[in-house]
Amino acid sequence: METCKQNGFFPHDCRHPAILLTLLETCKQNGVNPRHYLIDVLERIQDHPANRLQELLPYHWAPLAQSCGEHASPE
């Protein structure tokens, strides 16, 4: 990531990896399995109301039983 820094800001090419890494670390800090979280949110976000997107953030997220159960693998 060091090569992406310019004057303390990330250029456009490096924003997406930084956002993803931040999201995954937030999952870990909140005891959420990042893999299950991403699978569930990516399946749900299209039909989720825009005014309730905060519900899909890692610290508010609750999995739908069938969504994560289909993709869950023993870890």
N, CA, C and O of each residue as an XYZ file, in Angstrom:
300
protein
N       0.812     -1.191      0.000
C       0.000      0.000      0.000
C       0.857      1.256      0.000
O       0.399      2.326     -0.401
N       2.104      1.127      0.450
C       2.973      2.299      0.534
C       3.124      2.978     -0.821
O       3.218      4.204     -0.881
N       3.151      2.209     -1.917
C       3.310      2.806     -3.235
C       2.065      3.567     -3.675
O       2.127      4.342     -4.630
N       0.943      3.362     -3.002
C      -0.297      4.037     -3.370
C      -0.430      5.415     -2.740
O      -1.236      6.225     -3.197
N       0.336      5.690     -1.715
C       0.162      6.952     -0.993
C       0.757      8.120     -1.775
O       1.855      8.034     -2.326
N       0.005      9.201     -1.804
C       0.464     10.442     -2.408
C      -0.077     11.582     -1.546
O      -1.287     11.805     -1.501
N       0.789     12.284     -0.880
C       0.392     13.411     -0.041
C      -0.652     13.031      1.014
O      -1.523     13.839      1.337
N      -0.573     11.825      1.547
C      -1.481     11.414      2.602
C      -2.837     10.910      2.139
O      -3.649     10.498      2.968
N      -3.104     10.930      0.857
C      -4.368     10.445      0.327
C      -4.106      9.282     -0.613
O      -3.026      9.174     -1.195
N      -5.092      8.420     -0.758
C      -4.961      7.319     -1.708
C      -5.432      7.783     -3.076
O      -6.506      8.374     -3.185
N      -4.655      7.530     -4.121
C      -5.136      7.839     -5.466
C      -6.277      6.883     -5.815
O      -6.486      5.893     -5.114
N      -6.994      7.159     -6.858
C      -8.180      6.390     -7.229
C      -7.911      4.888     -7.300
O      -8.739      4.103     -6.838
N      -6.807      4.475     -7.850
C      -6.514      3.046     -8.026
C      -6.383      2.286     -6.714
O      -6.549      1.067     -6.707
N      -6.097      2.948     -5.620
C      -5.855      2.273     -4.351
C      -7.004      2.403     -3.363
O      -6.934      1.834     -2.273
N      -8.036      3.117     -3.702
C      -9.152      3.298     -2.765
C      -9.925      2.008     -2.538
O     -10.286      1.698     -1.402
N     -10.185      1.256     -3.595
C     -10.990      0.050     -3.454
C     -10.334     -0.995     -2.559
O     -11.008     -1.537     -1.683
N      -9.055     -1.302     -2.738
C      -8.428     -2.258     -1.805
C      -8.430     -1.734     -0.366
O      -8.614     -2.512      0.571
N      -8.230     -0.448     -0.182
C      -8.214      0.126      1.169
C      -9.592      0.011      1.811
O      -9.697     -0.294      2.999
N     -10.637      0.250      1.045
C     -11.997      0.134      1.569
C     -12.296     -1.313      1.935
O     -12.855     -1.579      2.999
N     -11.936     -2.237      1.077
C     -12.178     -3.655      1.343
C     -11.423     -4.119      2.586
O     -11.992     -4.818      3.425
N     -10.166     -3.745      2.714
C      -9.387     -4.135      3.883
C      -9.970     -3.541      5.163
O      -9.986     -4.202      6.201
N     -10.440     -2.315      5.096
C     -11.074     -1.681      6.260
C     -12.352     -2.423      6.640
O     -12.604     -2.665      7.821
N     -13.141     -2.776      5.661
C     -14.378     -3.507      5.910
C     -14.094     -4.871      6.537
O     -14.773     -5.270      7.483
N     -13.100     -5.583      6.021
C     -12.748     -6.897      6.565
C     -12.210     -6.787      7.986
O     -12.517     -7.629      8.830
N     -11.425     -5.778      8.257
C     -10.901     -5.592      9.613
C     -12.027     -5.224     10.578
O     -12.011     -5.648     11.734
N     -12.997     -4.447     10.121
C     -14.149     -4.108     10.956
C     -14.933     -5.371     11.295
O     -15.415     -5.520     12.418
N     -15.062     -6.278     10.333
C     -15.721     -7.566     10.606
C     -14.994     -8.298     11.728
O     -15.617     -8.744     12.692
N     -13.695     -8.418     11.602
C     -12.910     -9.142     12.603
C     -13.054     -8.516     13.982
O     -13.189     -9.232     14.974
N     -13.027     -7.195     14.058
C     -13.127     -6.508     15.343
C     -14.505     -6.670     15.980
O     -14.655     -6.502     17.190
N     -15.508     -6.996     15.169
C     -16.859     -7.162     15.682
C     -17.273     -8.628     15.763
O     -18.451     -8.933     15.946
N     -16.312     -9.533     15.628
C     -16.588    -10.956     15.759
C     -17.420    -11.533     14.630
O     -18.135    -12.517     14.821
N     -17.333    -10.932     13.461
C     -18.098    -11.373     12.301
C     -17.149    -12.093     11.347
O     -16.063    -11.592     11.056
N     -17.550    -13.255     10.864
C     -16.756    -13.983      9.874
C     -16.790    -13.189      8.568
O     -17.861    -13.048      7.977
N     -15.655    -12.668      8.098
C     -15.648    -11.823      6.898
C     -16.197    -12.517      5.653
O     -16.870    -11.890      4.834
N     -15.913    -13.799      5.513
C     -16.395    -14.549      4.336
C     -17.920    -14.644      4.349
O     -18.571    -14.372      3.340
N     -18.483    -15.026      5.485
C     -19.939    -15.135      5.592
C     -20.597    -13.773      5.417
O     -21.649    -13.656      4.788
N     -19.974    -12.755      5.976
C     -20.495    -11.393      5.862
C     -20.574    -10.962      4.396
O     -21.617    -10.498      3.935
N     -19.480    -11.116      3.677
C     -19.454    -10.670      2.276
C     -20.440    -11.448      1.414
O     -21.129    -10.866      0.576
N     -20.509    -12.759      1.615
C     -21.459    -13.566      0.843
C     -22.881    -13.080      1.100
O     -23.648    -12.855      0.163
N     -23.220    -12.923      2.358
C     -24.572    -12.519      2.726
C     -24.914    -11.120      2.209
O     -25.973    -10.914      1.616
N     -24.030    -10.178      2.434
C     -24.307     -8.793      2.029
C     -24.389     -8.664      0.515
O     -25.254     -7.951      0.006
N     -23.519     -9.330     -0.202
C     -23.564     -9.243     -1.667
C     -24.849     -9.851     -2.229
O     -25.350     -9.403     -3.261
N     -25.381    -10.868     -1.553
C     -26.648    -11.455     -1.991
C     -27.835    -10.556     -1.650
O     -28.820    -10.535     -2.388
N     -27.757     -9.823     -0.557
C     -28.895     -9.046     -0.062
C     -28.946     -7.603     -0.537
O     -30.027     -7.018     -0.597
N     -27.819     -7.021     -0.872
C     -27.756     -5.569     -1.060
C     -28.637     -5.057     -2.199
O     -29.142     -3.936     -2.131
N     -28.824     -5.853     -3.231
C     -29.624     -5.408     -4.371
C     -31.073     -5.122     -3.972
O     -31.677     -4.175     -4.475
N     -31.627     -5.924     -3.084
C     -33.023     -5.759     -2.688
C     -33.200     -5.036     -1.362
O     -34.328     -4.843     -0.908
N     -32.109     -4.639     -0.742
C     -32.189     -3.997      0.568
C     -32.536     -2.514      0.399
O     -31.965     -1.848     -0.465
N     -33.447     -1.994      1.193
C     -33.831     -0.578      1.072
C     -32.642      0.354      1.317
O     -31.873      0.163      2.260
N     -32.506      1.341      0.475
C     -31.381      2.273      0.564
C     -31.362      3.027      1.883
O     -30.288      3.371      2.378
N     -32.522      3.290      2.460
C     -32.554      4.036      3.713
C     -32.220      3.156      4.922
O     -32.229      3.638      6.055
N     -31.928      1.876      4.693
C     -31.564      0.968      5.782
C     -30.219      0.289      5.530
O     -29.967     -0.788      6.072
N     -29.352      0.895      4.722
C     -28.049      0.293      4.424
C     -27.178      0.139      5.668
O     -26.320     -0.742      5.710
N     -27.383      0.979      6.679
C     -26.590      0.877      7.910
C     -26.756     -0.497      8.558
O     -25.873     -0.945      9.288
N     -27.875     -1.166      8.298
C     -28.103     -2.511      8.838
C     -27.107     -3.530      8.284
O     -26.891     -4.582      8.885
N     -26.507     -3.220      7.148
C     -25.575     -4.150      6.515
C     -24.119     -3.891      6.903
O     -23.225     -4.606      6.452
N     -23.877     -2.895      7.719
C     -22.520     -2.651      8.199
C     -22.142     -3.745      9.201
O     -23.012     -4.255      9.907
N     -20.870     -4.111      9.273
C     -20.473     -5.235     10.127
C     -20.926     -5.132     11.578
O     -21.226     -6.158     12.188
N     -20.985     -3.944     12.150
C     -21.347     -3.814     13.556
C     -22.848     -3.817     13.787
O     -23.279     -3.803     14.940
N     -23.670     -3.834     12.725
C     -25.125     -3.964     12.846
C     -25.644     -5.219     12.162
O     -26.811     -5.574     12.326
N     -24.801     -5.889     11.404
C     -25.209     -6.992     10.536
C     -25.670     -8.218     11.312
O     -25.075     -8.598     12.321
N     -26.731     -8.817     10.823
C     -27.195    -10.114     11.322
C     -27.474    -10.971     10.086
O     -28.216    -10.545      9.201
N     -26.899    -12.157     10.013
C     -27.067    -12.978      8.805
C     -28.484    -13.510      8.671
O     -29.174    -13.747      9.662
N     -28.901    -13.690      7.433
C     -30.131    -14.419      7.176
C     -29.760    -15.893      7.267
O     -28.770    -16.315      6.669
N     -30.513    -16.656      7.980
C     -30.165    -18.056      8.240
C     -29.906    -18.846      6.966
O     -28.894    -19.541      6.875
N     -30.793    -18.758      5.980
C     -30.610    -19.556      4.782
C     -29.457    -19.061      3.929
O     -28.810    -19.862      3.255
N     -29.184    -17.769      3.938
C     -28.145    -17.220      3.082
C     -26.768    -17.733      3.484
O     -26.033    -18.250      2.642
N     -26.413    -17.600      4.747
C     -25.094    -18.023      5.187
C     -25.018    -19.542      5.308
O     -23.946    -20.120      5.128
N     -26.121    -20.186      5.604
C     -26.114    -21.627      5.757
C     -25.788    -22.335      4.455
O     -25.172    -23.400      4.472
N     -26.184    -21.770      3.339
C     -25.912    -22.391      2.052
C     -24.431    -22.387      1.730
O     -23.925    -23.318      1.103
N     -23.741    -21.353      2.154
C     -22.340    -21.174      1.769
C     -21.371    -21.459      2.903
O     -20.157    -21.412      2.709
N     -21.887    -21.748      4.060
C     -21.005    -21.937      5.210
C     -20.151    -23.180      5.016
O     -20.608    -24.205      4.510
N     -18.926    -23.059      5.426
C     -18.033    -24.210      5.382
C     -17.393    -24.358      6.735
O     -17.170    -23.362      7.423
N     -17.095    -25.565      7.134
C     -16.467    -25.738      8.454
C     -15.106    -25.068      8.489
O     -14.303    -25.210      7.567
N     -14.859    -24.336      9.565
C     -13.565    -23.653      9.687
C     -12.906    -24.023     10.978
O     -11.806    -23.551     11.268
